[in-house]
């Protein structure tokens, strides 16, 4: 009101304050967008269930956004690839071989392969398993790929 009444020296301060507010808003939006990109990457890295240590550092809105993204991705994967759908999270990198040798880092229990064979995954046991079945467990830290 004082600037409208004739105090022109305040106009510069008002403009400066407004520019500072706009800059802070842009920085905040860039930060939030970067967090969403990182949360989206977590879905591809860890799968549909995040570890508690990561969820602990997320706000309620971020957890809600992750759940909506997870459902949206699952709906899309079911719609592509025929009756069973297509799991896009498998084979993130092109495989060099179909089977890999893995070592179990912790007790996991029984693990069933598509041909009906069940393998008991105990700590420090080594197995020769299909890559696409093991990739999710490798990302979760249950299995370790043994490189020759």
PDB file of N, CA and C in Angstrom, residues 28-131:
ATOM      1  N   UNK A  28      12.977 -25.647  -5.297  1.00  0.00           N
ATOM      2  CA  UNK A  28      12.180 -26.653  -4.597  1.00  0.00           C
ATOM      3  C   UNK A  28      11.534 -27.627  -5.577  1.00  0.00           C
ATOM      4  N   UNK A  29      11.001 -27.116  -6.674  1.00  0.00           N
ATOM      5  CA  UNK A  29      10.392 -27.993  -7.678  1.00  0.00           C
ATOM      6  C   UNK A  29      11.430 -28.898  -8.337  1.00  0.00           C
ATOM      7  N   UNK A  30      12.626 -28.383  -8.582  1.00  0.00           N
ATOM      8  CA  UNK A  30      13.686 -29.214  -9.154  1.00  0.00           C
ATOM      9  C   UNK A  30      14.098 -30.316  -8.183  1.00  0.00           C
ATOM     10  N   UNK A  31      14.162 -30.003  -6.905  1.00  0.00           N
ATOM     11  CA  UNK A  31      14.499 -30.989  -5.881  1.00  0.00           C
ATOM     12  C   UNK A  31      13.439 -32.087  -5.810  1.00  0.00           C
ATOM     13  N   UNK A  32      12.168 -31.697  -5.793  1.00  0.00           N
ATOM     14  CA  UNK A  32      11.087 -32.680  -5.726  1.00  0.00           C
ATOM     15  C   UNK A  32      11.049 -33.559  -6.975  1.00  0.00           C
ATOM     16  N   UNK A  33      11.285 -32.976  -8.140  1.00  0.00           N
ATOM     17  CA  UNK A  33      11.304 -33.752  -9.382  1.00  0.00           C
ATOM     18  C   UNK A  33      12.452 -34.755  -9.366  1.00  0.00           C
ATOM     19  N   UNK A  34      13.613 -34.353  -8.870  1.00  0.00           N
ATOM     20  CA  UNK A  34      14.749 -35.260  -8.779  1.00  0.00           C
ATOM     21  C   UNK A  34      14.443 -36.423  -7.830  1.00  0.00           C
ATOM     22  N   UNK A  35      13.775 -36.149  -6.724  1.00  0.00           N
ATOM     23  CA  UNK A  35      13.390 -37.231  -5.788  1.00  0.00           C
ATOM     24  C   UNK A  35      12.424 -38.202  -6.448  1.00  0.00           C
ATOM     25  N   UNK A  36      11.474 -37.686  -7.235  1.00  0.00           N
ATOM     26  CA  UNK A  36      10.541 -38.582  -7.923  1.00  0.00           C
ATOM     27  C   UNK A  36      11.255 -39.462  -8.944  1.00  0.00           C
ATOM     28  N   UNK A  37      12.230 -38.902  -9.641  1.00  0.00           N
ATOM     29  CA  UNK A  37      13.006 -39.715 -10.590  1.00  0.00           C
ATOM     30  C   UNK A  37      13.775 -40.813  -9.867  1.00  0.00           C
ATOM     31  N   UNK A  38      14.314 -40.488  -8.701  1.00  0.00           N
ATOM     32  CA  UNK A  38      15.045 -41.490  -7.924  1.00  0.00           C
ATOM     33  C   UNK A  38      14.113 -42.564  -7.378  1.00  0.00           C
ATOM     34  N   UNK A  39      12.921 -42.181  -6.953  1.00  0.00           N
ATOM     35  CA  UNK A  39      11.949 -43.154  -6.454  1.00  0.00           C
ATOM     36  C   UNK A  39      11.494 -44.060  -7.589  1.00  0.00           C
ATOM     37  N   UNK A  40      11.315 -43.497  -8.773  1.00  0.00           N
ATOM     38  CA  UNK A  40      10.948 -44.318  -9.939  1.00  0.00           C
ATOM     39  C   UNK A  40      12.055 -45.316 -10.256  1.00  0.00           C
ATOM     40  N   UNK A  41      13.295 -44.897 -10.136  1.00  0.00           N
ATOM     41  CA  UNK A  41      14.419 -45.806 -10.383  1.00  0.00           C
ATOM     42  C   UNK A  41      14.475 -46.916  -9.335  1.00  0.00           C
ATOM     43  N   UNK A  42      14.044 -46.608  -8.101  1.00  0.00           N
ATOM     44  CA  UNK A  42      14.029 -47.638  -7.059  1.00  0.00           C
ATOM     45  C   UNK A  42      13.073 -48.769  -7.418  1.00  0.00           C
ATOM     46  N   UNK A  43      11.959 -48.467  -8.088  1.00  0.00           N
ATOM     47  CA  UNK A  43      11.014 -49.509  -8.492  1.00  0.00           C
ATOM     48  C   UNK A  43      11.677 -50.478  -9.460  1.00  0.00           C
ATOM     49  N   UNK A  44      12.490 -49.982 -10.356  1.00  0.00           N
ATOM     50  CA  UNK A  44      13.165 -50.832 -11.332  1.00  0.00           C
ATOM     51  C   UNK A  44      14.315 -51.597 -10.690  1.00  0.00           C
ATOM     52  N   UNK A  45      14.936 -51.010  -9.672  1.00  0.00           N
ATOM     53  CA  UNK A  45      16.083 -51.653  -9.033  1.00  0.00           C
ATOM     54  C   UNK A  45      15.677 -52.702  -8.007  1.00  0.00           C
ATOM     55  N   UNK A  46      14.717 -52.386  -7.143  1.00  0.00           N
ATOM     56  CA  UNK A  46      14.360 -53.268  -6.038  1.00  0.00           C
ATOM     57  C   UNK A  46      13.092 -54.077  -6.271  1.00  0.00           C
ATOM     58  N   UNK A  47      12.298 -53.709  -7.247  1.00  0.00           N
ATOM     59  CA  UNK A  47      11.041 -54.409  -7.465  1.00  0.00           C
ATOM     60  C   UNK A  47       9.889 -53.681  -6.794  1.00  0.00           C
ATOM     61  N   UNK A  48       8.792 -54.402  -6.590  1.00  0.00           N
ATOM     62  CA  UNK A  48       7.580 -53.758  -6.089  1.00  0.00           C
ATOM     63  C   UNK A  48       7.589 -53.527  -4.589  1.00  0.00           C
ATOM     64  N   UNK A  49       8.525 -54.135  -3.862  1.00  0.00           N
ATOM     65  CA  UNK A  49       8.599 -53.952  -2.413  1.00  0.00           C
ATOM     66  C   UNK A  49       9.941 -53.318  -2.070  1.00  0.00           C
ATOM     67  N   UNK A  50       9.877 -52.143  -1.469  1.00  0.00           N
ATOM     68  CA  UNK A  50      11.107 -51.441  -1.087  1.00  0.00           C
ATOM     69  C   UNK A  50      11.574 -51.902   0.287  1.00  0.00           C
ATOM     70  N   UNK A  51      12.889 -51.952   0.505  1.00  0.00           N
ATOM     71  CA  UNK A  51      13.392 -52.265   1.845  1.00  0.00           C
ATOM     72  C   UNK A  51      12.966 -51.193   2.855  1.00  0.00           C
ATOM     73  N   UNK A  52      12.840 -51.601   4.106  1.00  0.00           N
ATOM     74  CA  UNK A  52      12.401 -50.668   5.151  1.00  0.00           C
ATOM     75  C   UNK A  52      13.364 -49.512   5.334  1.00  0.00           C
ATOM     76  N   UNK A  53      14.657 -49.748   5.118  1.00  0.00           N
ATOM     77  CA  UNK A  53      15.633 -48.671   5.293  1.00  0.00           C
ATOM     78  C   UNK A  53      15.409 -47.548   4.286  1.00  0.00           C
ATOM     79  N   UNK A  54      14.937 -47.891   3.104  1.00  0.00           N
ATOM     80  CA  UNK A  54      14.665 -46.862   2.091  1.00  0.00           C
ATOM     81  C   UNK A  54      13.318 -46.209   2.360  1.00  0.00           C
ATOM     82  N   UNK A  55      12.299 -47.011   2.702  1.00  0.00           N
ATOM     83  CA  UNK A  55      10.978 -46.446   2.967  1.00  0.00           C
ATOM     84  C   UNK A  55      10.994 -45.509   4.168  1.00  0.00           C
ATOM     85  N   UNK A  56      11.883 -45.755   5.111  1.00  0.00           N
ATOM     86  CA  UNK A  56      11.986 -44.915   6.303  1.00  0.00           C
ATOM     87  C   UNK A  56      12.313 -43.467   5.941  1.00  0.00           C
ATOM     88  N   UNK A  57      13.086 -43.281   4.855  1.00  0.00           N
ATOM     89  CA  UNK A  57      13.525 -41.949   4.455  1.00  0.00           C
ATOM     90  C   UNK A  57      12.577 -41.279   3.460  1.00  0.00           C
ATOM     91  N   UNK A  58      11.427 -41.894   3.208  1.00  0.00           N
ATOM     92  CA  UNK A  58      10.463 -41.327   2.272  1.00  0.00           C
ATOM     93  C   UNK A  58       9.279 -40.746   3.030  1.00  0.00           C
ATOM     94  N   UNK A  59       8.730 -39.666   2.490  1.00  0.00           N
ATOM     95  CA  UNK A  59       7.537 -39.075   3.106  1.00  0.00           C
ATOM     96  C   UNK A  59       6.316 -39.909   2.716  1.00  0.00           C
ATOM     97  N   UNK A  60       5.198 -39.648   3.363  1.00  0.00           N
ATOM     98  CA  UNK A  60       3.960 -40.378   3.070  1.00  0.00           C
ATOM     99  C   UNK A  60       3.509 -40.138   1.632  1.00  0.00           C
ATOM    100  N   UNK A  61       3.688 -38.930   1.139  1.00  0.00           N
ATOM    101  CA  UNK A  61       3.309 -38.615  -0.236  1.00  0.00           C
ATOM    102  C   UNK A  61       4.191 -39.348  -1.226  1.00  0.00           C
ATOM    103  N   UNK A  62       5.479 -39.490  -0.910  1.00  0.00           N
ATOM    104  CA  UNK A  62       6.380 -40.222  -1.803  1.00  0.00           C
ATOM    105  C   UNK A  62       6.046 -41.708  -1.826  1.00  0.00           C
ATOM    106  N   UNK A  63       5.689 -42.267  -0.679  1.00  0.00           N
ATOM    107  CA  UNK A  63       5.285 -43.674  -0.634  1.00  0.00           C
ATOM    108  C   UNK A  63       4.010 -43.869  -1.447  1.00  0.00           C
ATOM    109  N   UNK A  64       3.082 -42.931  -1.327  1.00  0.00           N
ATOM    110  CA  UNK A  64       1.844 -43.007  -2.107  1.00  0.00           C
ATOM    111  C   UNK A  64       2.141 -42.917  -3.601  1.00  0.00           C
ATOM    112  N   UNK A  65       3.041 -42.007  -3.999  1.00  0.00           N
ATOM    113  CA  UNK A  65       3.409 -41.878  -5.403  1.00  0.00           C
ATOM    114  C   UNK A  65       4.069 -43.161  -5.893  1.00  0.00           C
ATOM    115  N   UNK A  66       4.936 -43.768  -5.081  1.00  0.00           N
ATOM    116  CA  UNK A  66       5.582 -45.018  -5.450  1.00  0.00           C
ATOM    117  C   UNK A  66       4.533 -46.117  -5.672  1.00  0.00           C
ATOM    118  N   UNK A  67       3.554 -46.209  -4.790  1.00  0.00           N
ATOM    119  CA  UNK A  67       2.514 -47.235  -4.927  1.00  0.00           C
ATOM    120  C   UNK A  67       1.674 -47.021  -6.186  1.00  0.00           C
ATOM    121  N   UNK A  68       1.350 -45.770  -6.493  1.00  0.00           N
ATOM    122  CA  UNK A  68       0.597 -45.495  -7.727  1.00  0.00           C
ATOM    123  C   UNK A  68       1.436 -45.827  -8.958  1.00  0.00           C
ATOM    124  N   UNK A  69       2.726 -45.491  -8.942  1.00  0.00           N
ATOM    125  CA  UNK A  69       3.605 -45.813 -10.066  1.00  0.00           C
ATOM    126  C   UNK A  69       3.728 -47.324 -10.220  1.00  0.00           C
ATOM    127  N   UNK A  70       3.844 -48.025  -9.098  1.00  0.00           N
ATOM    128  CA  UNK A  70       3.962 -49.477  -9.116  1.00  0.00           C
ATOM    129  C   UNK A  70       2.716 -50.104  -9.745  1.00  0.00           C
ATOM    130  N   UNK A  71       1.532 -49.626  -9.363  1.00  0.00           N
ATOM    131  CA  UNK A  71       0.282 -50.154  -9.926  1.00  0.00           C
ATOM    132  C   UNK A  71       0.154 -49.821 -11.407  1.00  0.00           C
ATOM    133  N   UNK A  72       0.533 -48.626 -11.779  1.00  0.00           N
ATOM    134  CA  UNK A  72       0.469 -48.216 -13.179  1.00  0.00           C
ATOM    135  C   UNK A  72       1.406 -49.068 -14.037  1.00  0.00           C
ATOM    136  N   UNK A  73       2.609 -49.309 -13.549  1.00  0.00           N
ATOM    137  CA  UNK A  73       3.569 -50.133 -14.287  1.00  0.00           C
ATOM    138  C   UNK A  73       3.079 -51.572 -14.399  1.00  0.00           C
ATOM    139  N   UNK A  74       2.500 -52.104 -13.319  1.00  0.00           N
ATOM    140  CA  UNK A  74       1.985 -53.465 -13.348  1.00  0.00           C
ATOM    141  C   UNK A  74       0.825 -53.598 -14.331  1.00  0.00           C
ATOM    142  N   UNK A  75      -0.056 -52.616 -14.370  1.00  0.00           N
ATOM    143  CA  UNK A  75      -1.172 -52.630 -15.320  1.00  0.00           C
ATOM    144  C   UNK A  75      -0.655 -52.618 -16.753  1.00  0.00           C
ATOM    145  N   UNK A  76       0.340 -51.799 -17.009  1.00  0.00           N
ATOM    146  CA  UNK A  76       0.913 -51.747 -18.355  1.00  0.00           C
ATOM    147  C   UNK A  76       1.571 -53.068 -18.731  1.00  0.00           C
ATOM    148  N   UNK A  77       2.337 -53.662 -17.811  1.00  0.00           N
ATOM    149  CA  UNK A  77       3.025 -54.914 -18.113  1.00  0.00           C
ATOM    150  C   UNK A  77       2.029 -56.048 -18.355  1.00  0.00           C
ATOM    151  N   UNK A  78       0.883 -56.042 -17.664  1.00  0.00           N
ATOM    152  CA  UNK A  78      -0.141 -57.057 -17.910  1.00  0.00           C
ATOM    153  C   UNK A  78      -0.796 -56.877 -19.272  1.00  0.00           C
ATOM    154  N   UNK A  79      -0.901 -55.630 -19.733  1.00  0.00           N
ATOM    155  CA  UNK A  79      -1.562 -55.364 -21.003  1.00  0.00           C
ATOM    156  C   UNK A  79      -0.678 -55.684 -22.209  1.00  0.00           C
ATOM    157  N   UNK A  80       0.610 -55.817 -21.997  1.00  0.00           N
ATOM    158  CA  UNK A  80       1.555 -56.087 -23.078  1.00  0.00           C
ATOM    159  C   UNK A  80       2.024 -57.533 -22.969  1.00  0.00           C
ATOM    160  N   UNK A  81       2.162 -58.201 -24.084  1.00  0.00           N
ATOM    161  CA  UNK A  81       2.790 -59.517 -24.072  1.00  0.00           C
ATOM    162  C   UNK A  81       1.849 -60.693 -23.950  1.00  0.00           C
ATOM    163  N   UNK A  82       0.611 -60.562 -24.350  1.00  0.00           N
ATOM    164  CA  UNK A  82      -0.284 -61.713 -24.375  1.00  0.00           C
ATOM    165  C   UNK A  82      -0.947 -62.004 -23.044  1.00  0.00           C
ATOM    166  N   UNK A  83      -1.207 -63.305 -22.793  1.00  0.00           N
ATOM    167  CA  UNK A  83      -1.979 -63.715 -21.622  1.00  0.00           C
ATOM    168  C   UNK A  83      -1.242 -63.451 -20.307  1.00  0.00           C
ATOM    169  N   UNK A  84       0.026 -63.809 -20.243  1.00  0.00           N
ATOM    170  CA  UNK A  84       0.790 -63.680 -19.009  1.00  0.00           C
ATOM    171  C   UNK A  84       1.291 -62.268 -18.759  1.00  0.00           C
ATOM    172  N   UNK A  85       1.378 -61.471 -19.786  1.00  0.00           N
ATOM    173  CA  UNK A  85       1.967 -60.155 -19.663  1.00  0.00           C
ATOM    174  C   UNK A  85       3.467 -60.223 -19.897  1.00  0.00           C
ATOM    175  N   UNK A  86       4.111 -59.118 -19.788  1.00  0.00           N
ATOM    176  CA  UNK A  86       5.541 -59.031 -20.039  1.00  0.00           C
ATOM    177  C   UNK A  86       6.193 -58.298 -18.879  1.00  0.00           C
ATOM    178  N   UNK A  87       7.135 -58.955 -18.206  1.00  0.00           N
ATOM    179  CA  UNK A  87       7.825 -58.336 -17.082  1.00  0.00           C
ATOM    180  C   UNK A  87       8.998 -57.515 -17.614  1.00  0.00           C
ATOM    181  N   UNK A  88       8.826 -56.214 -17.629  1.00  0.00           N
ATOM    182  CA  UNK A  88       9.856 -55.327 -18.160  1.00  0.00           C
ATOM    183  C   UNK A  88      11.024 -55.142 -17.210  1.00  0.00           C
ATOM    184  N   UNK A  89      10.845 -55.505 -15.942  1.00  0.00           N
ATOM    185  CA  UNK A  89      11.912 -55.317 -14.971  1.00  0.00           C
ATOM    186  C   UNK A  89      12.971 -56.417 -15.067  1.00  0.00           C
ATOM    187  N   UNK A  90      12.677 -57.504 -15.771  1.00  0.00           N
ATOM    188  CA  UNK A  90      13.659 -58.561 -15.963  1.00  0.00           C
ATOM    189  C   UNK A  90      14.580 -58.187 -17.120  1.00  0.00           C
ATOM    190  N   UNK A  91      15.757 -58.726 -17.102  1.00  0.00           N
ATOM    191  CA  UNK A  91      16.737 -58.515 -18.172  1.00  0.00           C
ATOM    192  C   UNK A  91      16.929 -57.035 -18.482  1.00  0.00           C
ATOM    193  N   UNK A  92      17.287 -56.278 -17.455  1.00  0.00           N
ATOM    194  CA  UNK A  92      17.556 -54.859 -17.646  1.00  0.00           C
ATOM    195  C   UNK A  92      18.759 -54.684 -18.579  1.00  0.00           C
ATOM    196  N   UNK A  93      19.745 -55.575 -18.452  1.00  0.00           N
ATOM    197  CA  UNK A  93      20.888 -55.598 -19.358  1.00  0.00           C
ATOM    198  C   UNK A  93      20.785 -56.858 -20.213  1.00  0.00           C
ATOM    199  N   UNK A  94      21.178 -56.806 -21.470  1.00  0.00           N
ATOM    200  CA  UNK A  94      21.103 -58.002 -22.311  1.00  0.00           C
ATOM    201  C   UNK A  94      22.003 -59.106 -21.753  1.00  0.00           C
ATOM    202  N   UNK A  95      21.489 -60.333 -21.631  1.00  0.00           N
ATOM    203  CA  UNK A  95      22.289 -61.413 -21.051  1.00  0.00           C
ATOM    204  C   UNK A  95      23.325 -61.958 -22.027  1.00  0.00           C
ATOM    205  N   UNK A  96      24.477 -62.361 -21.486  1.00  0.00           N
ATOM    206  CA  UNK A  96      25.506 -63.013 -22.294  1.00  0.00           C
ATOM    207  C   UNK A  96      25.248 -64.506 -22.361  1.00  0.00           C
ATOM    208  N   UNK A  97      24.654 -65.058 -21.300  1.00  0.00           N
ATOM    209  CA  UNK A  97      24.285 -66.471 -21.288  1.00  0.00           C
ATOM    210  C   UNK A  97      22.960 -66.610 -20.549  1.00  0.00           C
ATOM    211  N   UNK A  98      22.250 -67.700 -20.805  1.00  0.00           N
ATOM    212  CA  UNK A  98      20.942 -67.889 -20.190  1.00  0.00           C
ATOM    213  C   UNK A  98      21.038 -68.375 -18.754  1.00  0.00           C
ATOM    214  N   UNK A  99      22.132 -69.061 -18.397  1.00  0.00           N
ATOM    215  CA  UNK A  99      22.318 -69.568 -17.045  1.00  0.00           C
ATOM    216  C   UNK A  99      23.540 -68.907 -16.426  1.00  0.00           C
ATOM    217  N   UNK A 100      23.465 -68.654 -15.123  1.00  0.00           N
ATOM    218  CA  UNK A 100      24.584 -68.057 -14.406  1.00  0.00           C
ATOM    219  C   UNK A 100      24.825 -68.832 -13.116  1.00  0.00           C
ATOM    220  N   UNK A 101      26.040 -68.720 -12.629  1.00  0.00           N
ATOM    221  CA  UNK A 101      26.375 -69.335 -11.353  1.00  0.00           C
ATOM    222  C   UNK A 101      26.216 -68.277 -10.265  1.00  0.00           C
ATOM    223  N   UNK A 102      25.472 -68.649  -9.217  1.00  0.00           N
ATOM    224  CA  UNK A 102      25.191 -67.710  -8.135  1.00  0.00           C
ATOM    225  C   UNK A 102      25.534 -68.338  -6.798  1.00  0.00           C
ATOM    226  N   UNK A 103      25.841 -67.464  -5.830  1.00  0.00           N
ATOM    227  CA  UNK A 103      26.087 -67.887  -4.448  1.00  0.00           C
ATOM    228  C   UNK A 103      25.023 -67.222  -3.580  1.00  0.00           C
ATOM    229  N   UNK A 104      24.464 -67.981  -2.689  1.00  0.00           N
ATOM    230  CA  UNK A 104      23.429 -67.473  -1.798  1.00  0.00           C
ATOM    231  C   UNK A 104      24.096 -66.745  -0.626  1.00  0.00           C
ATOM    232  N   UNK A 105      23.697 -65.505  -0.385  1.00  0.00           N
ATOM    233  CA  UNK A 105      24.305 -64.691   0.667  1.00  0.00           C
ATOM    234  C   UNK A 105      23.596 -64.828   2.010  1.00  0.00           C
ATOM    235  N   UNK A 106      22.349 -65.284   1.980  1.00  0.00           N
ATOM    236  CA  UNK A 106      21.603 -65.507   3.223  1.00  0.00           C
ATOM    237  C   UNK A 106      20.557 -66.594   2.977  1.00  0.00           C
ATOM    238  N   UNK A 107      20.056 -67.171   4.035  1.00  0.00           N
ATOM    239  CA  UNK A 107      19.033 -68.208   3.913  1.00  0.00           C
ATOM    240  C   UNK A 107      17.771 -67.603   3.325  1.00  0.00           C
ATOM    241  N   UNK A 108      17.264 -68.244   2.260  1.00  0.00           N
ATOM    242  CA  UNK A 108      16.078 -67.749   1.575  1.00  0.00           C
ATOM    243  C   UNK A 108      14.949 -68.773   1.600  1.00  0.00           C
ATOM    244  N   UNK A 109      15.305 -70.050   1.562  1.00  0.00           N
ATOM    245  CA  UNK A 109      14.290 -71.103   1.532  1.00  0.00           C
ATOM    246  C   UNK A 109      14.205 -71.722   0.149  1.00  0.00           C
ATOM    247  N   UNK A 110      13.079 -72.329  -0.133  1.00  0.00           N
ATOM    248  CA  UNK A 110      12.900 -72.998  -1.424  1.00  0.00           C
ATOM    249  C   UNK A 110      12.611 -71.980  -2.513  1.00  0.00           C
ATOM    250  N   UNK A 111      13.170 -72.266  -3.691  1.00  0.00           N
ATOM    251  CA  UNK A 111      13.026 -71.395  -4.855  1.00  0.00           C
ATOM    252  C   UNK A 111      12.665 -72.278  -6.029  1.00  0.00           C
ATOM    253  N   UNK A 112      11.536 -72.012  -6.661  1.00  0.00           N
ATOM    254  CA  UNK A 112      11.059 -72.871  -7.741  1.00  0.00           C
ATOM    255  C   UNK A 112      11.389 -72.262  -9.097  1.00  0.00           C
ATOM    256  N   UNK A 113      11.880 -73.131  -9.977  1.00  0.00           N
ATOM    257  CA  UNK A 113      12.205 -72.734 -11.344  1.00  0.00           C
ATOM    258  C   UNK A 113      11.023 -73.143 -12.218  1.00  0.00           C
ATOM    259  N   UNK A 114      10.919 -72.587 -13.420  1.00  0.00           N
ATOM    260  CA  UNK A 114       9.762 -72.830 -14.286  1.00  0.00           C
ATOM    261  C   UNK A 114       9.546 -74.298 -14.655  1.00  0.00           C
ATOM    262  N   UNK A 115      10.605 -75.086 -14.709  1.00  0.00           N
ATOM    263  CA  UNK A 115      10.432 -76.495 -15.072  1.00  0.00           C
ATOM    264  C   UNK A 115       9.928 -77.340 -13.901  1.00  0.00           C
ATOM    265  N   UNK A 116       9.659 -76.721 -12.762  1.00  0.00           N
ATOM    266  CA  UNK A 116       9.118 -77.411 -11.600  1.00  0.00           C
ATOM    267  C   UNK A 116      10.162 -77.815 -10.587  1.00  0.00           C
ATOM    268  N   UNK A 117      11.419 -77.643 -10.897  1.00  0.00           N
ATOM    269  CA  UNK A 117      12.500 -77.978  -9.979  1.00  0.00           C
ATOM    270  C   UNK A 117      12.548 -76.959  -8.855  1.00  0.00           C
ATOM    271  N   UNK A 118      12.695 -77.446  -7.637  1.00  0.00           N
ATOM    272  CA  UNK A 118      12.866 -76.538  -6.502  1.00  0.00           C
ATOM    273  C   UNK A 118      14.293 -76.634  -6.004  1.00  0.00           C
ATOM    274  N   UNK A 119      14.839 -75.493  -5.680  1.00  0.00           N
ATOM    275  CA  UNK A 119      16.212 -75.402  -5.202  1.00  0.00           C
ATOM    276  C   UNK A 119      16.158 -74.778  -3.813  1.00  0.00           C
ATOM    277  N   UNK A 120      16.892 -75.360  -2.873  1.00  0.00           N
ATOM    278  CA  UNK A 120      16.952 -74.820  -1.524  1.00  0.00           C
ATOM    279  C   UNK A 120      18.103 -73.822  -1.456  1.00  0.00           C
ATOM    280  N   UNK A 121      17.776 -72.574  -1.232  1.00  0.00           N
ATOM    281  CA  UNK A 121      18.778 -71.512  -1.176  1.00  0.00           C
ATOM    282  C   UNK A 121      19.194 -71.304   0.273  1.00  0.00           C
ATOM    283  N   UNK A 122      20.364 -71.856   0.612  1.00  0.00           N
ATOM    284  CA  UNK A 122      20.941 -71.686   1.947  1.00  0.00           C
ATOM    285  C   UNK A 122      22.167 -70.796   1.835  1.00  0.00           C
ATOM    286  N   UNK A 123      22.545 -70.215   2.939  1.00  0.00           N
ATOM    287  CA  UNK A 123      23.698 -69.322   2.957  1.00  0.00           C
ATOM    288  C   UNK A 123      24.944 -70.071   2.482  1.00  0.00           C
ATOM    289  N   UNK A 124      25.718 -69.422   1.596  1.00  0.00           N
ATOM    290  CA  UNK A 124      26.979 -69.896   1.017  1.00  0.00           C
ATOM    291  C   UNK A 124      26.825 -71.086   0.079  1.00  0.00           C
ATOM    292  N   UNK A 125      25.599 -71.457  -0.309  1.00  0.00           N
ATOM    293  CA  UNK A 125      25.429 -72.521  -1.305  1.00  0.00           C
ATOM    294  C   UNK A 125      25.553 -71.910  -2.692  1.00  0.00           C
ATOM    295  N   UNK A 126      26.031 -72.705  -3.654  1.00  0.00           N
ATOM    296  CA  UNK A 126      26.222 -72.238  -5.017  1.00  0.00           C
ATOM    297  C   UNK A 126      25.308 -73.030  -5.942  1.00  0.00           C
ATOM    298  N   UNK A 127      24.744 -72.322  -6.934  1.00  0.00           N
ATOM    299  CA  UNK A 127      23.792 -72.943  -7.850  1.00  0.00           C
ATOM    300  C   UNK A 127      24.020 -72.399  -9.251  1.00  0.00           C
ATOM    301  N   UNK A 128      23.600 -73.187 -10.246  1.00  0.00           N
ATOM    302  CA  UNK A 128      23.634 -72.798 -11.654  1.00  0.00           C
ATOM    303  C   UNK A 128      22.182 -72.652 -12.090  1.00  0.00           C
ATOM    304  N   UNK A 129      21.685 -71.410 -12.163  1.00  0.00           N
ATOM    305  CA  UNK A 129      20.263 -71.149 -12.366  1.00  0.00           C
ATOM    306  C   UNK A 129      20.025 -70.235 -13.567  1.00  0.00           C
ATOM    307  N   UNK A 130      18.787 -70.241 -14.088  1.00  0.00           N
ATOM    308  CA  UNK A 130      18.462 -69.321 -15.186  1.00  0.00           C
ATOM    309  C   UNK A 130      18.613 -67.866 -14.741  1.00  0.00           C
ATOM    310  N   UNK A 131      19.230 -67.089 -15.596  1.00  0.00           N
ATOM    311  CA  UNK A 131      19.516 -65.688 -15.273  1.00  0.00           C
ATOM    312  C   UNK A 131      18.239 -64.914 -14.960  1.00  0.00           C
TER     313      UNK A 131
END
